[in-house]
Amino acid sequence: MIEVKELNKLYSEGRGVRNLNFQVDAGKAFGFLGPNGAGKTTTIRLLMGFLKPDSGRVTINEIDCWKEKAEVKKIVSYLPGELHFMESLTALDFLDLIARMHGNKRQIKRNRDYLASALELDLKILIRKMSKGMKQKLGIIAALMLDKKVLIFDEPTSGLDPLMQKVFIDLILGEKKRGKTLFMSSHQFVEIDRTCEHVGIIREGELLTIQSISQLRDAEHQTFEIEVENEEELEFLKQRQLNLVNIQEKSCMIRITGEMDKLWLALTQVHVISFRQRSLELEEAFMDFYR
Amino acid sequence: MNRALFRAMFKQHRKKIAAISTGIFLYEGLLTWVYPVVAKNPAVAQVAESIPSAVKTVFGVPENARTDTFEAFISGQFFSRIWVMLMAFHGIQTANALLAKMIDDCSLALLLSTPVSRGEILSTQAGVLVSSGAVLVAVTIGGLFFGTSRFGIPINHGNYILLGILGLALFTLIELYSLFFSAWLIEEERAVTYAAGLTLLFYSLDIAGGLSDKYSWLRNLSLFRWFQPQSILEGTTNPIGSIIGLNACSAVLWYYAKKVFERQDLTI
């Protein structure tokens, strides 16, 4: 459905994307992860036909995203990373405008009302009086109400509270069940973990890897931050054939894959000052690429 | 032209249009109210006659033109300078708000994510721009008709309508080069600087050219040379040629603005 081949786009200051290659099959969800300035938004702008590729090709459903930029929008819904609206309109006026620009189907209005109630957004409020979170909800409604085959979302949950992030993930899972193709950039590992089948990691404009979430799960590991009483005890842990990383004077991180017995056994023989599990497993796997 | 977008955009700018229209209407009301008093006072005409021609030029009154008619009065007090500057400022500011600002703050992204093409979106924005200018011109001419009729000042309505059409052609050209700069530079600050700079340059050339015979050729380089309200209102100049010339320039600028915008990289 989405195909990116040997795509290059460099800005004058040297940023951009280099030799990107990936594809997203119809009905599948692709998460796009990377630190700030890695090239996620540039890739999305190329998919949306806002930027002309220096070389390479971007197609959605075999429609060229640059040459046929208006045509491709017939099957695409988009949520930008930076949301700015026409501030003097109400949310309802704005959604009506977008619906009309998409052909004003009656179903769009029904979807709009359903989404507004799911995301608890009052559509009569003037946009300029809305908080960042409310504007994010409005952007999500504008994208999802259109019922397009392909969803392109740039950091869709930024600004949403945890409760609404969960509602958003449920909405996306619902869309997936209905066969939608999703391309989503994010900093939120949880939403990628829960919604996507594949994930691509981009850094400094280059795609480092594409992996399936299930592959990552098979290789998942857990990381613990441990502080012991003295250097001798740390030395003791080093000799226990544990995977110690980031070793400090009296503390270290221990990465465990599979059984935990060896760790517990070692810890019973030292004085543990502090013990903390580090972030989520997938996040930890991605962090390796980020660094 | 996309009708839904046109309505939404016009709605965004209608308060500003209403405010400027009210200002113009009230100012014209004031001028038509005081004119009968001024016209009856011979001292005023003597003062007007005694003003050096270079100073008259600064206020847009042509050399050797009459100073004792309503046409001379309304041209000097309003059409020649205040109206032109007000309309030019409105055109530059609105063109910028309709394109460069929307690119700069990324609010164009959601509109461009619809199946409406860039060309159609630009046509719609241009439509809003020209329509708002047309509304202001119509209010100006209509307001003057109302004021002159209310205070019993005889005028040739046809000449005023011709001036309105010429004004619309001139302001449309200013609006379109402002829109062109927005489409080309896609950055609010630079687009405004270029459009305002060019307008001020034309304005300065017009004034400098009128100050001395030695520099009169400078006026030929100015856009405002084609807009001489007093002679049009008095019926001594036929503006049809100027209207056609200005509209032809607008058409060329529109063609290039659309072409540039279609190919532009938009970091929105």
XYZ file of C-alpha atoms in Angstrom:
559
model
C 0.000 0.000 0.000
C 2.716 2.464 1.025
C 6.005 2.124 -0.832
C 9.139 4.188 -0.361
C 12.038 3.418 -2.719
C 15.540 4.874 -2.566
C 14.119 8.108 -1.231
C 16.436 11.078 -0.715
C 15.544 14.536 0.450
C 18.175 16.832 1.888
C 17.619 20.369 3.150
C 20.267 23.004 2.519
C 21.615 22.717 6.069
C 22.276 19.001 5.541
C 19.331 17.519 7.435
C 16.770 15.327 5.728
C 16.482 11.666 4.780
C 18.886 9.456 2.854
C 18.181 6.341 0.841
C 14.988 5.326 2.627
C 13.446 2.023 1.594
C 10.401 0.450 3.184
C 6.909 -0.661 2.442
C 3.730 -1.064 4.433
C 1.284 -3.686 3.250
C -2.439 -2.973 3.096
C -4.119 -3.435 6.451
C -0.847 -3.315 8.384
C 0.474 -0.745 10.825
C 3.990 0.642 10.669
C 5.524 2.556 13.547
C 8.253 5.056 12.806
C 10.550 5.817 15.694
C 13.513 8.086 16.077
C 14.870 10.958 18.122
C 14.021 14.583 17.352
C 15.410 15.749 14.020
C 15.922 12.176 12.798
C 13.798 12.658 9.661
C 10.407 11.276 10.746
C 8.427 14.404 9.882
C 10.353 14.897 6.624
C 9.372 11.357 5.591
C 5.743 12.097 6.420
C 5.847 15.385 4.456
C 7.160 13.418 1.474
C 4.318 10.909 1.878
C 1.849 13.804 1.950
C 3.292 15.441 -1.179
C 4.341 18.599 0.680
C 7.968 18.073 -0.315
C 9.432 16.994 -3.634
C 11.906 14.119 -3.353
C 15.456 14.875 -4.543
C 15.446 11.338 -5.881
C 13.554 8.113 -5.332
C 9.882 7.407 -5.283
C 7.056 7.555 -2.741
C 3.750 5.934 -3.638
C 0.542 5.121 -1.820
C -1.629 2.547 -3.546
C 0.668 3.037 -6.562
C -0.182 6.747 -6.762
C 2.897 8.992 -6.825
C 2.725 11.192 -3.727
C 4.418 14.192 -5.388
C 3.218 14.059 -9.004
C -0.380 13.227 -8.070
C -0.509 14.940 -4.714
C -4.192 15.843 -4.851
C -5.216 12.384 -6.109
C -3.423 10.541 -3.318
C -5.310 12.578 -0.667
C -8.521 10.823 -1.727
C -7.360 7.738 0.157
C -5.293 9.324 2.924
C -6.094 10.854 6.308
C -3.397 12.948 7.912
C -2.641 14.210 11.372
C 0.289 16.659 11.457
C 2.805 16.776 14.292
C 2.425 20.528 14.728
C -1.274 21.300 14.838
C -2.375 24.782 13.809
C -5.903 25.656 12.837
C -7.802 28.677 11.635
C -8.202 30.074 15.102
C -11.322 32.162 14.597
C -13.456 29.142 13.641
C -15.261 26.860 16.065
C -14.265 23.197 16.100
C -17.555 22.393 14.370
C -16.964 24.971 11.611
C -13.485 23.619 11.048
C -14.619 19.988 10.841
C -17.417 21.028 8.471
C -14.849 22.748 6.278
C -12.631 19.653 6.160
C -15.681 17.431 5.503
C -16.776 19.681 2.622
C -13.280 19.721 1.159
C -13.473 15.926 1.200
C -16.840 15.815 -0.527
C -19.121 16.274 2.499
C -20.431 12.733 2.850
C -23.134 12.167 5.448
C -21.085 9.355 6.967
C -18.291 11.832 7.775
C -20.654 13.817 9.999
C -21.838 10.664 11.768
C -18.205 9.672 12.395
C -17.448 13.204 13.611
C -20.182 13.051 16.230
C -19.120 9.603 17.402
C -15.468 10.630 17.724
C -16.302 13.901 19.480
C -18.222 11.959 22.091
C -15.507 9.269 22.437
C -12.815 11.928 22.909
C -15.113 14.143 24.997
C -14.627 17.287 22.925
C -17.176 20.097 22.818
C -17.298 21.121 19.157
C -18.938 24.470 19.813
C -15.798 25.964 21.373
C -13.745 28.490 19.405
C -10.438 26.934 18.387
C -8.405 29.834 19.771
C -9.855 29.106 23.209
C -8.766 25.463 23.126
C -5.865 23.958 25.072
C -3.120 21.981 23.298
C -4.779 18.707 24.297
C -8.160 19.834 22.962
C -6.570 20.847 19.667
C -4.909 17.444 19.468
C -8.304 15.803 19.933
C -9.712 18.017 17.183
C -6.895 16.950 14.857
C -7.570 13.288 15.632
C -11.299 13.743 14.915
C -10.502 15.566 11.643
C -8.304 12.662 10.561
C -10.410 9.716 11.714
C -13.862 11.006 10.702
C -12.921 10.806 7.017
C -12.784 6.994 7.049
C -9.890 6.801 4.574
C -7.982 3.622 3.722
C -4.619 4.997 4.827
C -3.877 6.862 8.058
C -0.689 8.913 8.339
C -0.159 10.231 11.850
C 2.762 12.296 13.102
C 3.100 11.894 16.875
C -0.633 11.601 17.372
C -0.822 11.490 21.156
C 1.438 14.400 22.053
C -0.559 16.669 24.325
C -3.112 14.009 25.303
C -3.486 12.900 28.906
C -2.918 9.173 29.660
C -6.648 8.462 29.700
C -7.121 9.968 26.254
C -3.996 8.215 24.985
C -5.722 4.958 25.868
C -8.927 6.080 24.106
C -6.821 6.950 21.051
C -5.122 3.556 21.031
C -8.535 1.857 21.250
C -9.774 3.970 18.322
C -6.711 3.020 16.268
C -7.181 -0.669 17.080
C -10.777 -0.291 15.890
C -9.561 1.259 12.631
C -7.095 -1.580 12.173
C -9.841 -4.139 12.585
C -11.599 -2.409 9.707
C -8.577 -3.005 7.488
C -6.945 0.419 7.583
C -3.258 0.862 6.785
C -1.441 2.931 9.379
C 1.836 4.825 9.254
C 2.583 6.467 12.558
C 5.582 8.306 13.922
C 5.832 8.464 17.658
C 7.883 8.939 20.778
C 5.379 6.852 22.716
C 6.670 3.303 22.727
C 3.462 2.043 24.274
C 1.286 3.124 21.376
C 3.679 1.641 18.803
C 3.896 -1.555 20.845
C 0.127 -1.853 21.050
C -0.853 -0.781 17.546
C 1.886 -1.655 15.052
C 3.106 -4.885 13.485
C 6.367 -3.427 12.242
C 8.597 -0.679 13.430
C 11.259 1.280 11.585
C 13.976 3.141 13.453
C 15.388 6.257 11.852
C 18.390 8.249 13.019
C 20.142 11.167 11.331
C 18.049 10.638 8.211
C 18.904 6.974 7.751
C 16.670 3.998 8.376
C 18.648 1.828 10.783
C 16.389 -1.161 10.939
C 12.905 -2.467 10.352
C 11.756 -5.142 12.730
C 8.507 -6.826 13.529
C 7.173 -6.191 17.008
C 6.824 -9.968 17.534
C 10.535 -10.488 16.750
C 11.387 -7.862 19.284
C 9.198 -9.523 21.846
C 11.004 -12.828 21.360
C 14.274 -11.131 22.144
C 12.884 -8.979 24.887
C 14.954 -8.305 27.951
C 14.583 -6.445 31.191
C 16.962 -3.954 32.698
C 17.447 -3.202 36.381
C 19.359 -0.398 38.052
C 21.043 -1.700 41.183
C 23.101 0.042 43.841
C 25.057 -2.000 46.354
C 26.862 -1.060 49.557
C 30.459 -1.060 48.331
C 32.827 -1.712 45.460
C 33.607 -5.253 46.609
C 29.962 -6.196 46.294
C 29.843 -4.708 42.821
C 32.912 -6.746 41.922
C 31.085 -9.799 43.260
C 28.154 -9.124 40.927
C 30.548 -8.748 38.013
C 31.843 -12.242 38.636
C 28.325 -13.795 38.600
C 28.176 -13.870 34.790
C 25.450 -11.279 34.672
C 25.191 -8.798 31.827
C 26.355 -5.630 33.590
C 26.304 -2.336 31.725
C 26.908 1.284 32.634
C 29.020 0.350 35.661
C 29.607 3.121 38.218
C 31.437 3.078 41.565
C 28.733 1.238 43.518
C 25.950 0.884 40.983
C 25.307 -0.670 37.639
C 22.590 -1.755 35.260
C 21.924 -5.441 34.762
C 20.218 -6.665 31.623
C 18.434 -10.004 31.833
C 17.076 -12.088 28.970
C 14.945 -15.057 29.967
C 15.255 -16.615 33.450
C 15.829 -14.340 36.452
C 17.173 -16.990 38.875
C 20.804 -16.036 38.433
C 20.050 -12.412 39.352
C 18.031 -13.249 42.463
C 20.711 -15.675 43.630
C 23.431 -13.069 43.278
C 21.387 -10.349 44.997
C 20.814 -12.506 48.094
C 24.556 -12.345 48.715
C 24.996 -8.551 48.658
C 23.474 -5.565 50.451
C 21.132 -3.889 47.987
C 20.813 -0.147 48.616
C 18.423 0.494 45.745
C 16.729 -1.610 43.088
C 14.739 -0.202 40.231
C 13.390 -1.677 37.015
C 14.159 0.511 34.036
C 11.567 1.440 31.451
C 9.714 -0.929 29.215
C 11.431 -3.759 27.413
C 10.696 -2.575 23.904
C 11.726 0.931 24.763
C 15.007 -0.451 26.032
C 15.542 -2.300 22.751
C 14.872 0.875 20.775
C 17.133 2.933 23.000
C 20.092 0.973 21.687
C 19.370 2.354 18.245
C 18.756 5.852 19.544
C 22.143 6.079 21.235
C -12.041 27.828 -6.410
C -13.309 25.812 -3.453
C -16.569 27.233 -2.134
C -16.337 25.808 1.402
C -12.808 27.146 1.840
C -13.795 30.514 0.387
C -16.603 30.854 2.930
C -14.385 29.838 5.858
C -11.576 32.170 4.802
C -13.873 35.097 4.181
C -15.391 34.501 7.608
C -11.898 34.778 9.097
C -11.343 38.194 7.530
C -14.824 39.669 7.639
C -14.358 41.546 10.927
C -11.298 43.320 9.554
C -13.140 44.150 6.302
C -16.104 45.458 8.304
C -13.841 47.631 10.467
C -12.021 49.170 7.480
C -15.327 49.670 5.631
C -16.792 51.488 8.637
C -13.712 53.699 8.873
C -13.883 54.601 5.176
C -17.614 55.270 5.348
C -17.297 57.533 8.383
C -14.325 59.435 6.930
C -16.195 59.999 3.660
C -19.198 61.126 5.691
C -16.996 63.662 7.468
C -15.476 64.942 4.196
C -18.834 65.322 2.433
C -20.249 67.011 5.546
C -17.482 69.637 5.764
C -17.115 70.213 1.993
C -20.118 72.572 1.580
C -18.686 74.765 4.376
C -15.201 74.721 2.824
C -16.566 75.437 -0.676
C -18.394 78.560 0.560
C -15.254 79.997 2.126
C -13.115 81.810 -0.537
C -10.136 81.951 1.848
C -9.798 78.179 1.664
C -9.566 78.251 -2.138
C -6.957 81.016 -1.916
C -4.892 78.940 0.501
C -5.177 75.935 -1.817
C -4.083 78.037 -4.811
C -1.094 79.401 -2.910
C 0.340 75.967 -2.061
C 3.509 75.295 -4.119
C 3.042 72.643 -6.816
C 5.721 70.395 -5.266
C 3.733 70.255 -2.026
C 0.549 69.578 -3.985
C 2.304 66.649 -5.632
C 3.043 65.148 -2.243
C -0.695 65.157 -1.571
C -1.447 63.746 -5.014
C -2.854 66.889 -6.601
C -1.703 67.228 -10.225
C 0.120 70.385 -11.349
C -2.176 73.033 -12.832
C -5.239 71.125 -11.615
C -8.235 72.991 -10.266
C -8.459 73.331 -6.517
C -12.008 74.652 -6.207
C -13.992 71.514 -7.075
C -15.267 68.663 -4.954
C -13.197 66.317 -7.135
C -10.025 68.235 -6.196
C -11.059 68.231 -2.538
C -11.884 64.503 -2.303
C -8.809 63.510 -4.337
C -6.434 65.535 -2.165
C -8.048 64.577 1.122
C -8.668 60.921 0.422
C -8.246 59.158 -2.919
C -4.721 60.214 -3.894
C -2.856 59.167 -0.785
C -4.897 57.923 2.188
C -7.061 55.499 0.203
C -4.154 54.153 -1.830
C -2.026 53.540 1.252
C -4.898 52.022 3.222
C -5.834 49.662 0.398
C -2.209 48.744 -0.304
C -1.643 47.984 3.381
C -4.806 45.884 3.468
C -3.782 43.988 0.312
C -0.262 43.219 1.552
C -1.415 42.197 5.018
C -4.304 40.043 3.788
C -2.251 38.319 1.065
C 0.321 37.468 3.682
C -2.288 36.192 6.160
C -3.870 34.034 3.462
C -0.696 32.270 2.391
C 2.760 32.954 3.891
C 1.446 33.084 7.470
C -0.503 29.854 6.970
C 2.637 28.163 5.634
C 4.764 29.601 8.428
C 2.430 28.452 11.207
C 1.618 25.179 9.355
C -2.159 25.787 9.373
C -2.141 25.120 5.624
C -1.135 21.491 6.267
C -4.640 20.310 7.111
C -6.119 22.080 4.075
C -3.473 20.588 1.785
C -4.175 17.131 3.202
C -7.563 17.203 1.447
C -8.072 16.199 -2.209
C -8.283 19.893 -3.149
C -5.220 20.723 -5.279
C -2.661 23.404 -4.424
C -3.787 25.385 -7.462
C -7.398 25.342 -6.290
C -6.434 26.369 -2.771
C -4.341 29.241 -4.135
C -7.220 30.283 -6.447
C -9.537 30.321 -3.441
C -7.141 32.430 -1.384
C -6.729 34.810 -4.317
C -10.524 34.908 -4.621
C -10.847 35.921 -0.963
C -8.128 38.529 -1.428
C -9.629 40.145 -4.528
C -13.185 39.931 -3.126
C -12.206 41.692 0.088
C -10.560 44.432 -1.996
C -13.678 44.660 -4.162
C -15.899 45.004 -1.082
C -13.762 47.878 0.201
C -13.782 49.623 -3.198
C -17.562 49.188 -3.429
C -18.016 50.592 0.088
C -15.755 53.543 -0.814
C -17.660 54.471 -3.960
C -21.063 53.657 -2.411
C -20.203 55.687 0.692
C -19.275 58.659 -1.428
C -22.501 58.409 -3.426
C -24.390 58.368 -0.138
C -22.459 61.295 1.353
C -22.668 63.516 -1.745
C -26.380 62.833 -2.130
C -26.996 63.439 1.596
C -25.216 66.823 1.591
C -26.316 67.885 -1.890
C -22.934 67.814 -3.651
C -23.335 67.325 -7.435
C -21.001 64.680 -8.930
C -20.643 62.671 -12.146
C -21.392 59.154 -10.889
C -19.936 57.477 -13.987
C -16.488 58.971 -13.355
C -16.556 57.731 -9.751
C -17.462 54.225 -10.906
C -14.553 54.349 -13.384
C -12.246 55.408 -10.555
C -13.522 52.463 -8.483
C -12.773 50.042 -11.332
C -9.290 51.530 -11.798
C -8.711 51.352 -8.029
C -9.767 47.701 -8.002
C -7.355 46.932 -10.864
C -4.491 48.703 -9.037
C -5.167 47.077 -5.669
C -5.609 43.657 -7.275
C -2.142 44.011 -8.785
C -0.683 44.965 -5.378
C -2.517 42.022 -3.779
C -1.273 39.629 -6.439
C 2.370 40.615 -6.195
C 2.032 40.240 -2.419
C 0.530 36.777 -2.981
C 3.335 35.973 -5.432
C 5.950 36.895 -2.808
C 4.104 34.687 -0.291
C 4.075 31.735 -2.718
C 7.693 32.272 -3.712
C 9.307 33.025 -0.338
C 6.900 30.939 1.826
C 8.025 32.881 4.863
C 5.848 35.522 6.469
C 8.484 38.054 7.402
C 10.313 38.044 4.078
C 7.089 38.057 2.050
C 5.814 41.149 3.899
C 9.174 42.881 3.630
C 9.361 42.334 -0.145
C 5.730 43.345 -0.796
C 5.807 46.407 1.470
C 9.257 47.395 0.185
C 8.144 47.276 -3.450
C 4.975 49.260 -2.680
C 6.945 51.916 -0.804
C 9.425 52.081 -3.666
C 6.582 52.724 -6.155
C 5.116 55.311 -3.804
C 8.453 57.091 -3.328
C 9.113 57.152 -7.089
C 5.681 58.705 -7.626
C 6.360 61.455 -5.078
C 9.987 62.061 -6.097
C 8.986 62.270 -9.762
C 6.445 64.973 -8.974
C 8.768 67.194 -6.957
C 10.859 68.453 -9.870
C 10.768 68.394 -13.674
C 14.294 67.032 -13.618
C 13.117 63.825 -11.950
C 9.697 63.559 -13.569
C 10.811 60.432 -15.477
C 10.847 58.584 -12.128
C 7.060 58.613 -12.122
C 7.080 56.397 -15.217
C 8.661 53.666 -13.081
C 5.902 53.819 -10.512
C 2.715 51.800 -10.448
C 0.892 54.783 -8.965
C 1.485 56.794 -12.121
C -1.551 54.941 -13.510
C -3.768 56.140 -10.698
C -4.588 59.875 -11.028
C -7.936 60.223 -9.248
C -8.580 63.930 -9.764
C -8.233 63.877 -13.554
C -10.419 60.756 -13.757
C -13.114 62.246 -11.502
C -13.050 65.464 -13.551
C -13.327 63.400 -16.740
C -10.097 64.702 -18.287
C -8.420 61.255 -18.373
C -9.852 58.011 -19.670
C -8.657 55.177 -17.380
C -9.647 52.238 -19.646
C -6.081 51.774 -20.971
C -4.671 51.800 -17.424
C -7.304 49.300 -16.268
C -6.445 46.910 -19.116
C -2.682 47.314 -18.491
C -2.971 46.713 -14.733
C -5.213 43.682 -15.273
C -2.769 42.237 -17.803
C 0.061 42.585 -15.239
C -2.166 40.901 -12.634
C -2.857 37.986 -15.005
C 0.874 37.454 -15.610
C 1.608 37.587 -11.859
C -1.220 35.167 -11.129
C 0.178 32.699 -13.684
C 3.618 32.784 -12.052
C 2.275 32.679 -8.475
C 0.348 29.506 -9.292
C 3.277 27.935 -11.091
C 5.694 28.691 -8.233
C 3.273 27.473 -5.549
C 2.598 24.162 -7.359
C 6.315 23.299 -7.280
C 7.206 24.726 -3.903
C 8.586 22.548 -1.102
C 6.344 23.198 1.881
C 7.777 22.365 5.283
C 4.369 22.282 6.929
